PDB file of C-alpha atoms in Angstrom:
ATOM      1  CA  UNK A   8      68.517-126.684 -67.024  1.00  0.00           C
ATOM      2  CA  UNK A   9      70.985-129.381 -67.955  1.00  0.00           C
ATOM      3  CA  UNK A  10      69.436-131.961 -70.214  1.00  0.00           C
ATOM      4  CA  UNK A  11      70.702-135.287 -71.484  1.00  0.00           C
ATOM      5  CA  UNK A  12      69.627-134.805 -75.093  1.00  0.00           C
ATOM      6  CA  UNK A  13      67.392-132.775 -77.405  1.00  0.00           C
ATOM      7  CA  UNK A  14      65.835-134.971 -80.065  1.00  0.00           C
ATOM      8  CA  UNK A  15      63.721-135.044 -83.206  1.00  0.00           C
ATOM      9  CA  UNK A  16      61.564-138.158 -83.487  1.00  0.00           C
ATOM     10  CA  UNK A  17      59.983-138.313 -86.941  1.00  0.00           C
ATOM     11  CA  UNK A  18      57.069-140.562 -87.802  1.00  0.00           C
ATOM     12  CA  UNK A  19      58.649-142.918 -90.330  1.00  0.00           C
ATOM     13  CA  UNK A  20      56.478-145.457 -92.112  1.00  0.00           C
ATOM     14  CA  UNK A  21      57.646-148.959 -92.940  1.00  0.00           C
ATOM     15  CA  UNK A  22      58.008-147.895 -96.600  1.00  0.00           C
ATOM     16  CA  UNK A  23      60.290-144.991 -95.563  1.00  0.00           C
ATOM     17  CA  UNK A  24      62.430-147.023 -93.156  1.00  0.00           C
ATOM     18  CA  UNK A  25      65.146-148.221 -95.553  1.00  0.00           C
ATOM     19  CA  UNK A  26      65.727-144.705 -96.899  1.00  0.00           C
ATOM     20  CA  UNK A  27      65.844-143.208 -93.387  1.00  0.00           C
ATOM     21  CA  UNK A  28      68.287-145.855 -92.188  1.00  0.00           C
ATOM     22  CA  UNK A  29      70.524-145.289 -95.226  1.00  0.00           C
ATOM     23  CA  UNK A  30      70.451-141.526 -94.644  1.00  0.00           C
ATOM     24  CA  UNK A  31      71.483-142.027 -91.008  1.00  0.00           C
ATOM     25  CA  UNK A  32      74.168-144.564 -91.933  1.00  0.00           C
ATOM     26  CA  UNK A  33      75.710-142.108 -94.417  1.00  0.00           C
ATOM     27  CA  UNK A  34      75.550-139.249 -91.902  1.00  0.00           C
ATOM     28  CA  UNK A  35      77.242-141.176 -89.089  1.00  0.00           C
ATOM     29  CA  UNK A  36      79.878-142.609 -91.434  1.00  0.00           C
ATOM     30  CA  UNK A  37      80.813-139.092 -92.546  1.00  0.00           C
ATOM     31  CA  UNK A  38      80.583-137.119 -89.288  1.00  0.00           C
ATOM     32  CA  UNK A  39      80.999-139.791 -86.571  1.00  0.00           C
ATOM     33  CA  UNK A  40      83.066-142.569 -88.164  1.00  0.00           C
ATOM     34  CA  UNK A  41      83.685-144.222 -84.779  1.00  0.00           C
ATOM     35  CA  UNK A  42      79.946-145.024 -84.472  1.00  0.00           C
ATOM     36  CA  UNK A  43      78.781-148.344 -85.829  1.00  0.00           C
ATOM     37  CA  UNK A  44      75.263-147.505 -87.007  1.00  0.00           C
ATOM     38  CA  UNK A  45      72.796-150.344 -86.286  1.00  0.00           C
ATOM     39  CA  UNK A  46      69.594-149.142 -87.925  1.00  0.00           C
ATOM     40  CA  UNK A  47      66.330-148.783 -86.027  1.00  0.00           C
ATOM     41  CA  UNK A  48      66.532-150.469 -82.625  1.00  0.00           C
ATOM     42  CA  UNK A  49      64.149-150.993 -79.749  1.00  0.00           C
ATOM     43  CA  UNK A  50      63.040-153.024 -76.788  1.00  0.00           C
ATOM     44  CA  UNK A  51      60.937-155.390 -78.918  1.00  0.00           C
ATOM     45  CA  UNK A  52      59.251-157.068 -75.953  1.00  0.00           C
ATOM     46  CA  UNK A  53      57.670-155.564 -72.844  1.00  0.00           C
ATOM     47  CA  UNK A  54      60.321-157.029 -70.506  1.00  0.00           C
ATOM     48  CA  UNK A  55      63.318-156.596 -72.828  1.00  0.00           C
ATOM     49  CA  UNK A  56      66.508-155.276 -71.271  1.00  0.00           C
ATOM     50  CA  UNK A  57      68.598-155.130 -74.453  1.00  0.00           C
ATOM     51  CA  UNK A  58      68.189-153.116 -77.605  1.00  0.00           C
ATOM     52  CA  UNK A  59      67.650-155.266 -80.658  1.00  0.00           C
ATOM     53  CA  UNK A  60      67.095-154.493 -84.327  1.00  0.00           C
ATOM     54  CA  UNK A  61      63.535-153.213 -84.546  1.00  0.00           C
ATOM     55  CA  UNK A  62      60.886-155.637 -85.773  1.00  0.00           C
ATOM     56  CA  UNK A  63      58.879-154.647 -88.832  1.00  0.00           C
ATOM     57  CA  UNK A  64      56.007-152.292 -87.998  1.00  0.00           C
ATOM     58  CA  UNK A  65      53.596-150.012 -89.852  1.00  0.00           C
ATOM     59  CA  UNK A  66      55.450-146.973 -88.508  1.00  0.00           C
ATOM     60  CA  UNK A  67      58.207-145.920 -86.116  1.00  0.00           C
ATOM     61  CA  UNK A  68      59.202-142.895 -83.999  1.00  0.00           C
ATOM     62  CA  UNK A  69      63.004-143.274 -83.870  1.00  0.00           C
ATOM     63  CA  UNK A  70      65.374-140.784 -82.253  1.00  0.00           C
ATOM     64  CA  UNK A  71      66.594-139.861 -85.721  1.00  0.00           C
ATOM     65  CA  UNK A  72      68.324-136.565 -84.872  1.00  0.00           C
ATOM     66  CA  UNK A  73      69.867-135.879 -81.480  1.00  0.00           C
ATOM     67  CA  UNK A  74      72.239-133.490 -79.759  1.00  0.00           C
ATOM     68  CA  UNK A  75      74.616-134.206 -78.267  1.00  0.00           C
ATOM     69  CA  UNK A  76      75.462-137.381 -80.152  1.00  0.00           C
ATOM     70  CA  UNK A  77      78.579-138.093 -78.103  1.00  0.00           C
ATOM     71  CA  UNK A  78      77.564-139.907 -74.932  1.00  0.00           C
ATOM     72  CA  UNK A  79      74.178-140.861 -76.358  1.00  0.00           C
ATOM     73  CA  UNK A  80      75.326-143.119 -79.194  1.00  0.00           C
ATOM     74  CA  UNK A  81      73.344-146.120 -77.963  1.00  0.00           C
ATOM     75  CA  UNK A  82      70.092-144.134 -78.357  1.00  0.00           C
ATOM     76  CA  UNK A  83      70.591-143.416 -82.059  1.00  0.00           C
ATOM     77  CA  UNK A  84      67.415-144.462 -83.896  1.00  0.00           C
ATOM     78  CA  UNK A  85      65.892-145.970 -80.741  1.00  0.00           C
ATOM     79  CA  UNK A  86      62.223-146.362 -81.638  1.00  0.00           C
ATOM     80  CA  UNK A  87      60.028-144.660 -79.039  1.00  0.00           C
ATOM     81  CA  UNK A  88      56.945-146.380 -80.478  1.00  0.00           C
ATOM     82  CA  UNK A  89      57.894-149.915 -79.501  1.00  0.00           C
ATOM     83  CA  UNK A  90      56.781-150.666 -75.936  1.00  0.00           C
ATOM     84  CA  UNK A  91      56.156-149.476 -72.413  1.00  0.00           C
ATOM     85  CA  UNK A  92      56.303-145.912 -71.142  1.00  0.00           C
ATOM     86  CA  UNK A  93      57.752-144.484 -74.325  1.00  0.00           C
ATOM     87  CA  UNK A  94      55.022-145.950 -76.533  1.00  0.00           C
ATOM     88  CA  UNK A  95      52.242-144.774 -74.187  1.00  0.00           C
ATOM     89  CA  UNK A  96      53.686-141.255 -74.252  1.00  0.00           C
ATOM     90  CA  UNK A  97      53.956-141.208 -78.062  1.00  0.00           C
ATOM     91  CA  UNK A  98      50.340-142.348 -78.368  1.00  0.00           C
ATOM     92  CA  UNK A  99      49.162-139.754 -75.830  1.00  0.00           C
ATOM     93  CA  UNK A 100      50.890-136.935 -77.745  1.00  0.00           C
ATOM     94  CA  UNK A 101      49.455-138.146 -81.045  1.00  0.00           C
ATOM     95  CA  UNK A 102      45.873-138.585 -79.824  1.00  0.00           C
ATOM     96  CA  UNK A 103      45.622-135.619 -77.438  1.00  0.00           C
ATOM     97  CA  UNK A 104      47.894-133.169 -79.248  1.00  0.00           C
ATOM     98  CA  UNK A 105      49.557-132.211 -75.967  1.00  0.00           C
ATOM     99  CA  UNK A 106      53.049-132.589 -74.548  1.00  0.00           C
ATOM    100  CA  UNK A 107      53.609-135.500 -72.178  1.00  0.00           C
ATOM    101  CA  UNK A 108      56.269-137.035 -69.961  1.00  0.00           C
ATOM    102  CA  UNK A 109      57.266-140.663 -69.953  1.00  0.00           C
ATOM    103  CA  UNK A 110      57.281-142.616 -66.734  1.00  0.00           C
ATOM    104  CA  UNK A 111      60.673-142.567 -65.062  1.00  0.00           C
ATOM    105  CA  UNK A 112      63.364-144.257 -67.132  1.00  0.00           C
ATOM    106  CA  UNK A 113      66.896-145.392 -66.595  1.00  0.00           C
ATOM    107  CA  UNK A 114      68.872-143.181 -68.978  1.00  0.00           C
ATOM    108  CA  UNK A 115      71.368-144.673 -71.379  1.00  0.00           C
ATOM    109  CA  UNK A 116      74.532-142.925 -70.131  1.00  0.00           C
ATOM    110  CA  UNK A 117      73.481-142.819 -66.456  1.00  0.00           C
ATOM    111  CA  UNK A 118      76.276-143.615 -64.002  1.00  0.00           C
ATOM    112  CA  UNK A 119      74.510-142.964 -60.684  1.00  0.00           C
ATOM    113  CA  UNK A 120      72.665-146.068 -59.451  1.00  0.00           C
ATOM    114  CA  UNK A 121      69.659-144.261 -57.945  1.00  0.00           C
ATOM    115  CA  UNK A 122      69.232-141.613 -60.655  1.00  0.00           C
ATOM    116  CA  UNK A 123      66.656-141.711 -63.400  1.00  0.00           C
ATOM    117  CA  UNK A 124      65.191-139.418 -65.990  1.00  0.00           C
ATOM    118  CA  UNK A 125      62.120-138.671 -68.050  1.00  0.00           C
ATOM    119  CA  UNK A 126      61.496-137.809 -71.672  1.00  0.00           C
ATOM    120  CA  UNK A 127      59.319-134.790 -72.405  1.00  0.00           C
ATOM    121  CA  UNK A 128      57.696-135.301 -75.806  1.00  0.00           C
ATOM    122  CA  UNK A 129      55.987-132.507 -77.704  1.00  0.00           C
ATOM    123  CA  UNK A 130      53.744-132.988 -80.748  1.00  0.00           C
ATOM    124  CA  UNK A 131      54.037-129.412 -81.982  1.00  0.00           C
ATOM    125  CA  UNK A 132      51.177-127.004 -82.569  1.00  0.00           C
ATOM    126  CA  UNK A 133      48.099-127.219 -84.730  1.00  0.00           C
ATOM    127  CA  UNK A 134      48.601-124.414 -87.242  1.00  0.00           C
ATOM    128  CA  UNK A 135      45.398-125.145 -89.154  1.00  0.00           C
ATOM    129  CA  UNK A 136      41.845-124.111 -88.416  1.00  0.00           C
ATOM    130  CA  UNK A 137      40.831-127.765 -88.195  1.00  0.00           C
ATOM    131  CA  UNK A 138      40.629-129.306 -84.727  1.00  0.00           C
ATOM    132  CA  UNK A 139      42.776-132.338 -83.918  1.00  0.00           C
ATOM    133  CA  UNK A 140      45.239-131.852 -86.780  1.00  0.00           C
ATOM    134  CA  UNK A 141      48.768-132.307 -85.508  1.00  0.00           C
ATOM    135  CA  UNK A 142      52.203-132.506 -87.033  1.00  0.00           C
ATOM    136  CA  UNK A 143      53.239-136.060 -87.803  1.00  0.00           C
ATOM    137  CA  UNK A 144      56.538-135.842 -85.880  1.00  0.00           C
ATOM    138  CA  UNK A 145      57.600-135.299 -82.267  1.00  0.00           C
ATOM    139  CA  UNK A 146      60.280-133.276 -80.554  1.00  0.00           C
ATOM    140  CA  UNK A 147      61.644-134.545 -77.269  1.00  0.00           C
ATOM    141  CA  UNK A 148      64.066-133.634 -74.549  1.00  0.00           C
ATOM    142  CA  UNK A 149      65.608-136.017 -72.045  1.00  0.00           C
ATOM    143  CA  UNK A 150      65.794-134.622 -68.519  1.00  0.00           C
ATOM    144  CA  UNK A 151      67.770-136.192 -65.702  1.00  0.00           C
ATOM    145  CA  UNK A 152      65.729-135.820 -62.503  1.00  0.00           C
ATOM    146  CA  UNK A 153      68.673-135.115 -60.147  1.00  0.00           C
ATOM    147  CA  UNK A 154      69.659-132.206 -62.429  1.00  0.00           C
ATOM    148  CA  UNK A 155      66.071-130.913 -62.446  1.00  0.00           C
ATOM    149  CA  UNK A 156      65.889-131.032 -58.657  1.00  0.00           C
ATOM    150  CA  UNK A 157      69.284-129.366 -58.267  1.00  0.00           C
ATOM    151  CA  UNK A 158      68.246-126.569 -60.664  1.00  0.00           C
ATOM    152  CA  UNK A 159      64.917-126.105 -58.841  1.00  0.00           C
ATOM    153  CA  UNK A 160      66.612-125.644 -55.483  1.00  0.00           C
ATOM    154  CA  UNK A 161      69.702-123.611 -56.357  1.00  0.00           C
ATOM    155  CA  UNK A 162      69.970-119.937 -55.473  1.00  0.00           C
ATOM    156  CA  UNK A 163      67.088-120.108 -53.006  1.00  0.00           C
ATOM    157  CA  UNK A 164      67.404-117.681 -50.095  1.00  0.00           C
ATOM    158  CA  UNK A 165      65.805-120.124 -47.681  1.00  0.00           C
ATOM    159  CA  UNK A 166      66.195-123.821 -47.230  1.00  0.00           C
ATOM    160  CA  UNK A 167      63.677-125.646 -49.351  1.00  0.00           C
ATOM    161  CA  UNK A 168      62.436-129.078 -50.247  1.00  0.00           C
ATOM    162  CA  UNK A 169      61.386-130.006 -53.754  1.00  0.00           C
ATOM    163  CA  UNK A 170      58.819-132.682 -54.521  1.00  0.00           C
ATOM    164  CA  UNK A 171      57.634-133.972 -57.840  1.00  0.00           C
ATOM    165  CA  UNK A 172      54.035-135.084 -57.934  1.00  0.00           C
ATOM    166  CA  UNK A 173      52.670-136.726 -61.053  1.00  0.00           C
ATOM    167  CA  UNK A 174      48.985-135.939 -61.479  1.00  0.00           C
ATOM    168  CA  UNK A 175      48.862-136.933 -65.132  1.00  0.00           C
ATOM    169  CA  UNK A 176      47.258-139.956 -66.656  1.00  0.00           C
ATOM    170  CA  UNK A 177      48.830-140.709 -70.018  1.00  0.00           C
ATOM    171  CA  UNK A 178      47.977-144.423 -69.761  1.00  0.00           C
TER     172      UNK A 178
END
């Protein structure tokens, strides 16, 4: 399955933010000098349409590590725990300890007007004997829905139709 990006989204506290941003700034300066690192960014308000420097918060879930970087530069250190569908999905993973999908999103590098994607977030596995103990970080993968549908239908011997039905309730 083609995917837009594979990501690591660590839980970074306010006290850890400056160090994490410096680490990322140094990394991008060395390995991707054409990228102008902006620090943690996000849609600070529910109806925001532009990424702005992230307001101060107790903690963040930025896209701190991502592959591929090229083509996804605008998503570097985008805080998933800021608002809307991304925040609801982060909170669901953290409280339920289960993977979850965001609502449909317009992907950063998308060029097709009608296409959208989703982010599958995974909180990891509880490796202790205690219930409800989860890793503090998330892994995520960004999936473009037209690519998912194309992959689902290819190499079928008979004509088929593919439907996606969302029966979840992560709200």
